[in-house]
């Protein structure tokens, strides 16, 4: 007969978890092949889910004013189409021109960085051996990335074109998600066994509120960051201001790491122009991040997720290792969903304990 003590059960659970992780590592290639097929369906649904959460408050507002849900969605689509056309006519030519200028100036940027690398190499004999070896490896990797960057740009453009073709299906998914959101929720609850229906309903409601608040808040924060960065870059005369501000806003979706990733292109380009511009870029980004940390995020996001910073960092590390950039973006909302499930389960369990 096996021991039934609490410590034995905990040890057995830990051992089973480690075994599962080990087996997952062995079968990682198999799962990646499956993911390559599933991702063609997953990404359109993910994009539709994000857009649905952003548009949901407007649909609910119009619906409360006795506008039929389908008509409200079509009205939002029409308004959104007008805004997109206006934005495309005004912003896309500027972004395209800045991308062309950036690609054409890439050889000069690469040459300038190679010159800095030569300067560093000429003085590296004064550094400790360990630091010198690490610096050599870092410089080699950086040089290789800049040499292959043009190829990466064209690959990115090709992927973007493919994404545009896939995006035609997203508006249809968004329409039905907004129109039948409550029916979808009831159907998911109906699939659960009778004894678990109440628990499933509570969990789905918590996930809906958590994801909705996070996605809408993050969207507003990114929009504010992009506008502030664009204004700051225009004031200091930064080249490719709109393109760099757009990249900073998108990178800000990654907690903690996003601002560092977002500022990197601006720092590299500023270095090729002048040290004074580099200082101005750093000052602008510090000002933007201070505004975000002290005013924008507290007002918009508040304590939406209520997650410990260490848990967020751990989720980012795991997400980045498993799925790269997509994993970094999805790590925090996934952790929030797991917290909702765990909290609901724990509350249900406590409620059953006799007092």
Coordinates of C-alpha atoms in Angstrom, one line a residue:
X1 CA 0.0 0.0 0.0
X2 CA 1.4 3.4 -1.0
X3 CA 1.9 6.2 1.6
X4 CA -0.9 8.7 1.7
X5 CA 0.8 11.6 3.6
X6 CA 0.6 15.1 2.3
X7 CA 4.3 15.4 1.6
X8 CA 4.3 12.2 -0.5
X9 CA 1.4 13.5 -2.6
X10 CA 3.2 16.8 -3.2
X11 CA 6.4 15.0 -4.1
X12 CA 4.5 12.7 -6.5
X13 CA 2.8 15.7 -8.1
X14 CA 6.2 17.5 -8.6
X15 CA 7.7 14.3 -10.0
X16 CA 4.8 13.9 -12.4
X17 CA 5.0 17.5 -13.5
X18 CA 8.8 17.3 -14.2
X19 CA 8.2 14.0 -16.1
X20 CA 5.5 15.7 -18.3
X21 CA 7.9 18.7 -19.0
X22 CA 10.7 16.2 -19.9
X23 CA 8.4 14.3 -22.3
X24 CA 7.2 17.6 -23.8
X25 CA 10.8 18.5 -24.5
X26 CA 11.4 15.2 -26.2
X27 CA 8.3 15.7 -28.4
X28 CA 8.8 19.4 -29.0
X29 CA 9.5 18.9 -32.7
X30 CA 6.3 16.9 -33.1
X31 CA 4.3 19.6 -31.3
X32 CA 5.9 22.3 -33.4
X33 CA 4.9 20.5 -36.6
X34 CA 1.3 20.4 -35.3
X35 CA 1.5 24.1 -34.2
X36 CA 2.6 25.0 -37.8
X37 CA -0.8 23.7 -39.0
X38 CA -2.9 25.0 -36.1
X39 CA -1.4 28.5 -36.3
X40 CA -3.0 29.2 -39.7
X41 CA -6.3 29.1 -37.9
X42 CA -5.2 30.3 -34.5
X43 CA -3.8 33.7 -35.5
X44 CA -7.0 34.9 -37.4
X45 CA -9.1 33.9 -34.4
X46 CA -6.7 35.6 -32.0
X47 CA -6.8 38.8 -34.0
X48 CA -10.6 38.6 -34.2
X49 CA -10.8 38.1 -30.4
X50 CA -8.6 41.1 -29.7
X51 CA -10.6 43.4 -32.0
X52 CA -13.9 42.1 -30.5
X53 CA -12.8 43.0 -27.0
X54 CA -11.8 46.5 -28.2
X55 CA -15.1 47.1 -30.0
X56 CA -17.4 45.4 -27.5
X57 CA -18.0 48.5 -25.3
X58 CA -19.2 50.5 -28.3
X59 CA -21.5 47.7 -29.4
X60 CA -23.0 47.3 -25.9
X61 CA -23.5 51.1 -25.7
X62 CA -25.4 51.2 -29.0
X63 CA -27.4 48.1 -28.1
X64 CA -28.5 49.7 -24.8
X65 CA -29.8 52.6 -26.9
X66 CA -32.2 50.1 -28.7
X67 CA -30.0 49.7 -31.8
X68 CA -30.1 46.0 -33.0
X69 CA -26.7 44.3 -32.3
X70 CA -26.1 43.5 -36.0
X71 CA -26.9 47.1 -37.1
X72 CA -24.6 48.4 -34.3
X73 CA -21.8 46.2 -35.6
X74 CA -22.3 47.3 -39.2
X75 CA -22.4 50.9 -38.1
X76 CA -19.1 50.4 -36.3
X77 CA -17.7 48.7 -39.4
X78 CA -18.7 51.6 -41.6
X79 CA -17.2 54.2 -39.2
X80 CA -14.0 52.1 -38.8
X81 CA -13.8 51.7 -42.6
X82 CA -13.9 55.5 -43.0
X83 CA -11.2 56.0 -40.4
X84 CA -9.0 53.3 -42.0
X85 CA -9.3 55.0 -45.4
X86 CA -8.4 58.4 -44.0
X87 CA -5.5 56.8 -42.0
X88 CA -4.3 54.9 -45.1
X89 CA -4.4 58.0 -47.3
X90 CA -2.5 60.1 -44.7
X91 CA -0.2 57.7 -42.8
X92 CA 0.7 54.9 -45.2
X93 CA 2.5 57.2 -47.7
X94 CA 4.6 58.6 -44.9
X95 CA 5.4 55.2 -43.5
X96 CA 6.2 53.8 -46.9
X97 CA 8.5 56.7 -47.6
X98 CA 10.3 56.3 -44.3
X99 CA 10.7 52.6 -44.8
X100 CA 12.2 53.2 -48.3
X101 CA 14.6 55.9 -46.8
X102 CA 15.6 53.5 -44.0
X103 CA 16.3 50.6 -46.4
X104 CA 18.3 52.9 -48.7
X105 CA 20.3 54.3 -45.8
X106 CA 21.0 50.8 -44.3
X107 CA 24.4 50.4 -45.9
X108 CA 25.5 53.7 -44.3
X109 CA 24.2 52.6 -40.9
X110 CA 25.9 49.2 -41.2
X111 CA 29.2 50.9 -42.2
X112 CA 29.0 53.2 -39.2
X113 CA 28.4 50.3 -36.9
X114 CA 31.3 48.4 -38.4
X115 CA 33.5 51.4 -37.8
X116 CA 32.5 51.4 -34.1
X117 CA 33.2 47.7 -33.9
X118 CA 36.7 48.3 -35.3
X119 CA 37.3 51.0 -32.7
X120 CA 36.1 48.7 -29.9
X121 CA 38.3 45.8 -31.3
X122 CA 41.4 48.1 -31.4
X123 CA 41.0 48.7 -27.6
X124 CA 39.8 45.4 -26.4
X125 CA 43.3 44.2 -25.3
X126 CA 42.9 46.5 -22.3
X127 CA 39.9 44.6 -21.0
X128 CA 39.9 41.4 -18.8
X129 CA 40.0 38.2 -20.8
X130 CA 36.4 37.1 -19.8
X131 CA 35.0 40.5 -20.8
X132 CA 37.0 40.5 -24.0
X133 CA 35.7 37.1 -25.1
X134 CA 32.1 38.0 -24.3
X135 CA 32.5 41.3 -26.1
X136 CA 33.9 39.5 -29.2
X137 CA 31.0 37.1 -29.3
X138 CA 28.4 39.9 -28.9
X139 CA 30.1 42.0 -31.6
X140 CA 30.1 39.0 -34.0
X141 CA 26.5 38.3 -33.4
X142 CA 25.6 42.0 -33.8
X143 CA 27.6 42.2 -37.1
X144 CA 25.9 39.1 -38.4
X145 CA 22.5 40.4 -37.6
X146 CA 23.1 43.7 -39.4
X147 CA 24.5 41.8 -42.4
X148 CA 21.4 39.7 -42.6
X149 CA 19.0 42.5 -41.7
X150 CA 18.1 43.5 -45.3
X151 CA 17.1 39.8 -46.0
X152 CA 15.0 39.9 -42.8
X153 CA 13.3 43.1 -43.9
X154 CA 12.2 41.5 -47.2
X155 CA 11.1 38.4 -45.3
X156 CA 9.1 40.6 -43.0
X157 CA 7.5 42.3 -46.0
X158 CA 6.6 39.0 -47.5
X159 CA 5.0 37.8 -44.2
X160 CA 3.1 41.0 -44.0
X161 CA 1.6 40.5 -47.5
X162 CA 0.6 37.0 -46.5
X163 CA -1.0 38.3 -43.3
X164 CA -3.0 40.9 -45.3
X165 CA -4.5 38.1 -47.4
X166 CA -5.4 36.1 -44.2
X167 CA -6.8 39.3 -42.6
X168 CA -9.8 39.3 -45.0
X169 CA -11.4 36.6 -42.9
X170 CA -10.9 38.5 -39.6
X171 CA -13.9 41.0 -40.1
X172 CA -16.3 38.1 -40.5
X173 CA -15.0 36.4 -37.4
X174 CA -15.3 39.7 -35.5
X175 CA -18.8 40.2 -36.7
X176 CA -20.0 36.8 -35.4
X177 CA -18.0 37.1 -32.1
X178 CA -19.7 40.4 -31.3
X179 CA -23.1 39.3 -32.5
X180 CA -23.2 35.9 -30.8
X181 CA -20.9 36.4 -27.9
X182 CA -23.5 35.6 -25.3
X183 CA -24.8 32.6 -27.3
X184 CA -21.2 31.3 -27.6
X185 CA -20.8 31.6 -23.8
X186 CA -24.0 29.8 -23.1
X187 CA -23.0 27.0 -25.5
X188 CA -19.6 26.6 -23.7
X189 CA -21.5 26.4 -20.4
X190 CA -23.9 23.9 -21.9
X191 CA -21.0 21.6 -22.8
X192 CA -20.0 21.2 -19.1
X193 CA -21.5 18.5 -16.9
X194 CA -24.4 19.7 -14.8
X195 CA -22.5 19.7 -11.5
X196 CA -19.8 22.0 -13.0
X197 CA -22.0 24.4 -15.0
X198 CA -22.0 27.1 -12.2
X199 CA -18.2 26.9 -11.8
X200 CA -17.7 27.1 -15.6
X201 CA -20.0 30.1 -15.8
X202 CA -18.1 31.9 -13.1
X203 CA -14.7 31.1 -14.7
X204 CA -15.8 32.2 -18.2
X205 CA -17.2 35.5 -16.7
X206 CA -13.9 36.1 -14.9
X207 CA -11.9 35.4 -18.0
X208 CA -14.1 37.7 -20.1
X209 CA -13.7 40.6 -17.7
X210 CA -10.0 40.1 -17.2
X211 CA -9.1 39.7 -20.9
X212 CA -11.5 42.5 -21.9
X213 CA -10.0 45.0 -19.3
X214 CA -6.4 44.0 -20.2
X215 CA -6.8 44.2 -24.0
X216 CA -8.8 47.5 -24.0
X217 CA -6.5 49.1 -21.5
X218 CA -3.3 47.9 -23.3
X219 CA -4.7 49.3 -26.6
X220 CA -5.2 52.7 -25.1
X221 CA -1.8 52.7 -23.4
X222 CA -0.1 51.8 -26.7
X223 CA -2.0 54.5 -28.5
X224 CA -1.0 57.1 -26.0
X225 CA 2.7 55.9 -26.0
X226 CA 2.8 56.1 -29.8
X227 CA 1.3 59.6 -29.9
X228 CA 3.7 60.9 -27.2
X229 CA 6.7 59.3 -28.8
X230 CA 5.8 60.7 -32.2
X231 CA 5.4 64.2 -30.8
X232 CA 8.8 63.9 -29.0
X233 CA 10.6 62.6 -32.0
X234 CA 9.2 65.4 -34.2
X235 CA 10.4 68.0 -31.6
X236 CA 14.0 66.7 -31.6
X237 CA 14.1 66.3 -35.3
X238 CA 14.4 62.5 -35.3
X239 CA 14.5 60.8 -38.7
X240 CA 11.7 58.3 -39.4
X241 CA 9.7 59.7 -36.5
X242 CA 6.4 58.0 -37.4
X243 CA 7.9 54.6 -38.1
X244 CA 10.0 54.6 -34.9
X245 CA 7.0 55.8 -32.7
X246 CA 4.8 53.1 -34.3
X247 CA 7.4 50.4 -33.4
X248 CA 7.8 51.7 -29.9
X249 CA 4.0 51.6 -29.4
X250 CA 3.7 48.0 -30.7
X251 CA 6.7 46.9 -28.6
X252 CA 5.1 48.4 -25.5
X253 CA 2.7 45.4 -25.4
X254 CA 5.5 43.4 -23.9
X255 CA 5.7 44.2 -20.1
X256 CA 9.2 45.4 -18.9
X257 CA 11.0 44.3 -22.0
X258 CA 8.9 46.3 -24.5
X259 CA 10.3 49.8 -23.8
X260 CA 13.9 48.4 -24.2
X261 CA 13.0 46.7 -27.4
X262 CA 11.1 49.7 -28.7
X263 CA 13.9 52.2 -28.1
X264 CA 16.6 50.1 -29.7
X265 CA 16.0 51.2 -33.4
X266 CA 15.8 54.8 -32.4
X267 CA 19.1 54.6 -30.5
X268 CA 20.9 52.9 -33.3
X269 CA 19.7 55.4 -35.9
X270 CA 20.5 58.3 -33.5
X271 CA 24.0 57.0 -33.1
X272 CA 24.6 57.2 -36.8
X273 CA 23.5 60.8 -36.8
X274 CA 25.1 62.5 -33.8
X275 CA 25.8 62.0 -30.1
X276 CA 23.5 65.0 -29.4
X277 CA 20.6 63.3 -31.1
X278 CA 21.2 60.2 -29.1
X279 CA 21.0 62.1 -25.8
X280 CA 17.7 63.7 -27.1
X281 CA 16.3 60.3 -28.0
X282 CA 17.1 58.9 -24.6
X283 CA 15.5 62.0 -22.9
X284 CA 12.4 61.7 -25.0
X285 CA 12.0 58.0 -24.2
X286 CA 12.6 58.5 -20.5
X287 CA 9.9 61.2 -20.5
X288 CA 7.5 59.0 -22.3
X289 CA 8.1 56.0 -20.0
X290 CA 7.7 58.3 -16.9
X291 CA 4.4 59.5 -18.3
X292 CA 3.3 56.0 -18.9
X293 CA 4.4 54.6 -15.5
X294 CA 3.1 57.6 -13.4
X295 CA 0.0 58.8 -15.3
X296 CA -1.2 56.8 -18.3
X297 CA -1.0 53.2 -17.0
X298 CA -2.3 53.9 -13.5
X299 CA -5.3 55.8 -14.9
X300 CA -6.1 53.3 -17.7
X301 CA -4.9 49.9 -16.5
X302 CA -5.0 50.5 -12.8
X303 CA -4.5 47.1 -11.1
X304 CA -6.4 45.2 -13.7
X305 CA -4.5 41.9 -13.5
X306 CA -3.2 42.1 -10.0
X307 CA -0.2 39.9 -10.9
X308 CA 3.1 40.0 -9.0
X309 CA 6.1 41.3 -11.1
X310 CA 8.1 38.1 -10.5
X311 CA 5.2 36.1 -11.9
X312 CA 5.1 38.3 -14.9
X313 CA 8.8 38.0 -15.5
X314 CA 8.6 34.2 -15.2
X315 CA 5.7 34.1 -17.7
X316 CA 7.7 36.2 -20.1
X317 CA 10.7 33.9 -19.9
X318 CA 8.6 30.8 -20.5
X319 CA 6.6 32.4 -23.2
X320 CA 9.6 33.7 -25.0
X321 CA 11.3 30.3 -24.9
X322 CA 8.2 28.5 -26.1
X323 CA 6.9 30.8 -28.8
X324 CA 9.3 33.7 -29.3
X325 CA 7.8 37.2 -29.8
X326 CA 4.2 35.8 -29.9
X327 CA 4.9 34.0 -26.6
X328 CA 6.1 37.3 -25.0
X329 CA 2.9 39.0 -26.1
X330 CA 0.6 36.2 -25.0
X331 CA 2.4 35.4 -21.7
X332 CA 0.8 37.9 -19.5
X333 CA -2.9 37.4 -20.6
X334 CA -2.3 33.7 -20.4
X335 CA -1.0 34.0 -16.9
X336 CA -4.1 36.2 -16.0
X337 CA -6.4 33.5 -17.4
X338 CA -4.7 30.8 -15.4
X339 CA -5.0 33.0 -12.3
X340 CA -8.7 33.4 -12.9
X341 CA -9.1 29.6 -13.2
X342 CA -7.0 28.9 -10.1
X343 CA -8.8 31.6 -8.0
X344 CA -12.3 30.3 -9.0
X345 CA -11.3 26.7 -8.2
X346 CA -9.7 27.7 -4.9
X347 CA -12.8 29.7 -3.9
X348 CA -15.1 26.9 -4.8
X349 CA -13.0 24.5 -2.8
X350 CA -13.0 26.8 0.2
X351 CA -16.7 27.2 0.1
X352 CA -17.2 23.4 0.4
X353 CA -15.1 23.2 3.6
X354 CA -17.4 23.1 6.6
X355 CA -16.9 26.0 9.0

